[in-house]
PDB file of C-alpha atoms in Angstrom:
ATOM      1  CA  GLN A  17       0.000   0.000   0.000  1.00  0.00           C
ATOM      2  CA  VAL A  18       1.328   3.388  -1.032  1.00  0.00           C
ATOM      3  CA  GLN A  19       0.210   6.787   0.178  1.00  0.00           C
ATOM      4  CA  LEU A  20       1.004   9.782  -2.011  1.00  0.00           C
ATOM      5  CA  VAL A  21       1.211  13.382  -0.853  1.00  0.00           C
ATOM      6  CA  GLU A  22       1.350  16.224  -3.378  1.00  0.00           C
ATOM      7  CA  SER A  23       2.355  19.832  -3.048  1.00  0.00           C
ATOM      8  CA  GLY A  24       3.229  22.838  -5.177  1.00  0.00           C
ATOM      9  CA  GLY A  25       0.042  23.837  -6.954  1.00  0.00           C
ATOM     10  CA  GLY A  26      -1.119  27.406  -7.187  1.00  0.00           C
ATOM     11  CA  LEU A  27      -1.901  30.402  -9.356  1.00  0.00           C
ATOM     12  CA  VAL A  28       0.680  31.578 -11.869  1.00  0.00           C
ATOM     13  CA  GLN A  29       0.729  33.987 -14.799  1.00  0.00           C
ATOM     14  CA  PRO A  30       1.241  32.775 -18.366  1.00  0.00           C
ATOM     15  CA  GLY A  31       4.924  32.216 -19.002  1.00  0.00           C
ATOM     16  CA  GLY A  32       5.575  31.491 -15.348  1.00  0.00           C
ATOM     17  CA  SER A  33       6.801  28.362 -13.640  1.00  0.00           C
ATOM     18  CA  LEU A  34       5.751  25.978 -10.903  1.00  0.00           C
ATOM     19  CA  ARG A  35       7.281  22.881  -9.406  1.00  0.00           C
ATOM     20  CA  LEU A  36       5.066  20.076  -8.169  1.00  0.00           C
ATOM     21  CA  SER A  37       6.284  17.482  -5.687  1.00  0.00           C
ATOM     22  CA  CYS A  38       5.019  14.024  -4.842  1.00  0.00           C
ATOM     23  CA  ALA A  39       6.141  12.053  -1.799  1.00  0.00           C
ATOM     24  CA  ALA A  40       5.397   8.347  -1.478  1.00  0.00           C
ATOM     25  CA  SER A  41       5.166   6.549   1.834  1.00  0.00           C
ATOM     26  CA  ARG A  42       7.412   3.620   2.568  1.00  0.00           C
ATOM     27  CA  SER A  43       6.158   0.358   1.171  1.00  0.00           C
ATOM     28  CA  GLN A  44       7.311  -3.200   0.757  1.00  0.00           C
ATOM     29  CA  PHE A  45       6.485  -2.854  -2.931  1.00  0.00           C
ATOM     30  CA  THR A  46       8.664  -1.051  -5.423  1.00  0.00           C
ATOM     31  CA  ILE A  47       7.220   1.714  -7.563  1.00  0.00           C
ATOM     32  CA  LEU A  48       7.814   0.874 -11.220  1.00  0.00           C
ATOM     33  CA  ASN A  49       6.444   4.031 -12.781  1.00  0.00           C
ATOM     34  CA  LYS A  50       6.150   7.490 -11.323  1.00  0.00           C
ATOM     35  CA  ARG A  51       3.744   9.672 -13.199  1.00  0.00           C
ATOM     36  CA  TRP A  52       1.906  12.938 -13.345  1.00  0.00           C
ATOM     37  CA  TYR A  53      -1.595  13.238 -14.745  1.00  0.00           C
ATOM     38  CA  ARG A  54      -3.895  16.176 -15.163  1.00  0.00           C
ATOM     39  CA  ARG A  55      -7.560  16.819 -15.762  1.00  0.00           C
ATOM     40  CA  ALA A  56      -8.465  20.107 -17.362  1.00  0.00           C
ATOM     41  CA  PRO A  57     -11.986  21.542 -17.368  1.00  0.00           C
ATOM     42  CA  GLY A  58     -14.095  19.847 -20.014  1.00  0.00           C
ATOM     43  CA  LYS A  59     -11.359  17.392 -20.958  1.00  0.00           C
ATOM     44  CA  GLN A  60     -10.435  13.813 -20.188  1.00  0.00           C
ATOM     45  CA  ARG A  61      -7.645  12.966 -17.828  1.00  0.00           C
ATOM     46  CA  GLU A  62      -4.312  12.759 -19.601  1.00  0.00           C
ATOM     47  CA  MET A  63      -0.878  11.575 -18.651  1.00  0.00           C
ATOM     48  CA  VAL A  64       1.502  14.495 -18.547  1.00  0.00           C
ATOM     49  CA  ALA A  65       4.787  12.785 -17.755  1.00  0.00           C
ATOM     50  CA  SER A  66       6.138   9.429 -16.650  1.00  0.00           C
ATOM     51  CA  ILE A  67       9.481   8.158 -15.456  1.00  0.00           C
ATOM     52  CA  SER A  68      10.738   4.657 -14.672  1.00  0.00           C
ATOM     53  CA  ALA A  69      13.997   2.926 -13.845  1.00  0.00           C
ATOM     54  CA  THR A  70      14.227   1.268 -17.258  1.00  0.00           C
ATOM     55  CA  GLY A  71      13.679   4.003 -19.786  1.00  0.00           C
ATOM     56  CA  PRO A  72      13.772   7.706 -20.468  1.00  0.00           C
ATOM     57  CA  PRO A  73      11.001  10.007 -19.292  1.00  0.00           C
ATOM     58  CA  THR A  74       7.977  10.349 -21.518  1.00  0.00           C
ATOM     59  CA  TYR A  75       5.774  13.385 -21.985  1.00  0.00           C
ATOM     60  CA  ALA A  76       2.528  14.369 -23.533  1.00  0.00           C
ATOM     61  CA  ASP A  77       3.058  16.207 -26.801  1.00  0.00           C
ATOM     62  CA  SER A  78       1.410  19.274 -25.360  1.00  0.00           C
ATOM     63  CA  VAL A  79       4.089  19.721 -22.687  1.00  0.00           C
ATOM     64  CA  LYS A  80       7.261  18.524 -24.404  1.00  0.00           C
ATOM     65  CA  GLY A  81      10.048  21.026 -24.062  1.00  0.00           C
ATOM     66  CA  ARG A  82       8.298  22.838 -21.228  1.00  0.00           C
ATOM     67  CA  PHE A  83       7.806  20.255 -18.461  1.00  0.00           C
ATOM     68  CA  THR A  84      10.425  18.042 -16.865  1.00  0.00           C
ATOM     69  CA  ILE A  85       9.828  15.066 -14.605  1.00  0.00           C
ATOM     70  CA  SER A  86      12.530  13.995 -12.185  1.00  0.00           C
ATOM     71  CA  LYS A  87      12.866  11.703  -9.201  1.00  0.00           C
ATOM     72  CA  ASN A  88      14.759  11.171  -5.996  1.00  0.00           C
ATOM     73  CA  ASN A  89      15.026   7.427  -5.462  1.00  0.00           C
ATOM     74  CA  THR A  90      16.480   7.647  -1.975  1.00  0.00           C
ATOM     75  CA  GLU A  91      13.602   9.744  -0.675  1.00  0.00           C
ATOM     76  CA  ASN A  92      11.013   8.116  -2.950  1.00  0.00           C
ATOM     77  CA  MET A  93       9.872  11.433  -4.322  1.00  0.00           C
ATOM     78  CA  TRP A  94       9.280  12.777  -7.773  1.00  0.00           C
ATOM     79  CA  TYR A  95       8.726  16.195  -9.243  1.00  0.00           C
ATOM     80  CA  LEU A  96       7.244  18.022 -12.162  1.00  0.00           C
ATOM     81  CA  GLN A  97       8.990  21.220 -13.168  1.00  0.00           C
ATOM     82  CA  MET A  98       6.601  23.262 -15.291  1.00  0.00           C
ATOM     83  CA  ASN A  99       7.975  26.154 -17.310  1.00  0.00           C
ATOM     84  CA  SER A 100       6.463  28.489 -19.877  1.00  0.00           C
ATOM     85  CA  LEU A 101       3.026  27.774 -18.515  1.00  0.00           C
ATOM     86  CA  LYS A 102      -0.010  28.447 -20.678  1.00  0.00           C
ATOM     87  CA  PRO A 103      -3.667  28.950 -19.792  1.00  0.00           C
ATOM     88  CA  ASP A 104      -4.362  25.549 -21.365  1.00  0.00           C
ATOM     89  CA  ASP A 105      -2.193  24.000 -18.657  1.00  0.00           C
ATOM     90  CA  THR A 106      -4.839  24.909 -16.094  1.00  0.00           C
ATOM     91  CA  ALA A 107      -5.941  21.649 -14.516  1.00  0.00           C
ATOM     92  CA  VAL A 108      -5.943  19.532 -11.427  1.00  0.00           C
ATOM     93  CA  TYR A 109      -2.649  17.674 -11.381  1.00  0.00           C
ATOM     94  CA  TYR A 110      -2.313  14.235  -9.824  1.00  0.00           C
ATOM     95  CA  CYS A 111       0.736  12.187  -9.035  1.00  0.00           C
ATOM     96  CA  ASN A 112       0.456   8.478  -9.648  1.00  0.00           C
ATOM     97  CA  ALA A 113       2.476   5.413  -8.718  1.00  0.00           C
ATOM     98  CA  LEU A 114       2.406   2.015 -10.378  1.00  0.00           C
ATOM     99  CA  THR A 115       3.914  -0.706  -8.206  1.00  0.00           C
ATOM    100  CA  THR A 116       5.546  -4.016  -9.063  1.00  0.00           C
ATOM    101  CA  LEU A 117       2.190  -5.623  -8.298  1.00  0.00           C
ATOM    102  CA  LEU A 118       0.691  -3.437 -11.049  1.00  0.00           C
ATOM    103  CA  GLU A 119      -1.380  -1.560  -8.504  1.00  0.00           C
ATOM    104  CA  SER A 120      -2.011   2.093  -9.161  1.00  0.00           C
ATOM    105  CA  TYR A 121      -2.111   4.736  -6.426  1.00  0.00           C
ATOM    106  CA  TRP A 122      -3.171   8.348  -6.661  1.00  0.00           C
ATOM    107  CA  GLY A 123      -2.645  11.543  -4.799  1.00  0.00           C
ATOM    108  CA  GLN A 124      -5.571  13.807  -4.008  1.00  0.00           C
ATOM    109  CA  GLY A 125      -4.656  16.323  -6.679  1.00  0.00           C
ATOM    110  CA  THR A 126      -3.409  19.882  -6.647  1.00  0.00           C
ATOM    111  CA  GLN A 127      -4.905  22.770  -8.597  1.00  0.00           C
ATOM    112  CA  VAL A 128      -2.740  24.611 -11.089  1.00  0.00           C
ATOM    113  CA  THR A 129      -4.276  27.757 -12.527  1.00  0.00           C
ATOM    114  CA  VAL A 130      -2.535  29.735 -15.258  1.00  0.00           C
ATOM    115  CA  SER A 131      -4.160  33.101 -15.753  1.00  0.00           C
ATOM    116  CA  SER A 132      -3.284  36.744 -16.201  1.00  0.00           C
TER     117      SER A 132
END
């Protein structure tokens, strides 16, 4: 069982930056994939970024070149650095963990609002 705690959401102007953090509780199960999702108003949930131990990070086309996912294995945390933010980035952002048992865990979400 994994508990996820998110932080870092807020209000930012277009072109600004935010950094989201996700902290996972200790578990006997290893997290295979560490991800960020978002759900924008009127849109389906989409995966924003994902990172694993076996491959390079992946990103949604809409955020490539602007967002960067990173991780701290020792502390079992991961981050989403968001630069050059646009109004279309406004959404509730969720961190997600997929364990070696293929169980998926979610944070409660943090609101990111990009507006002038």
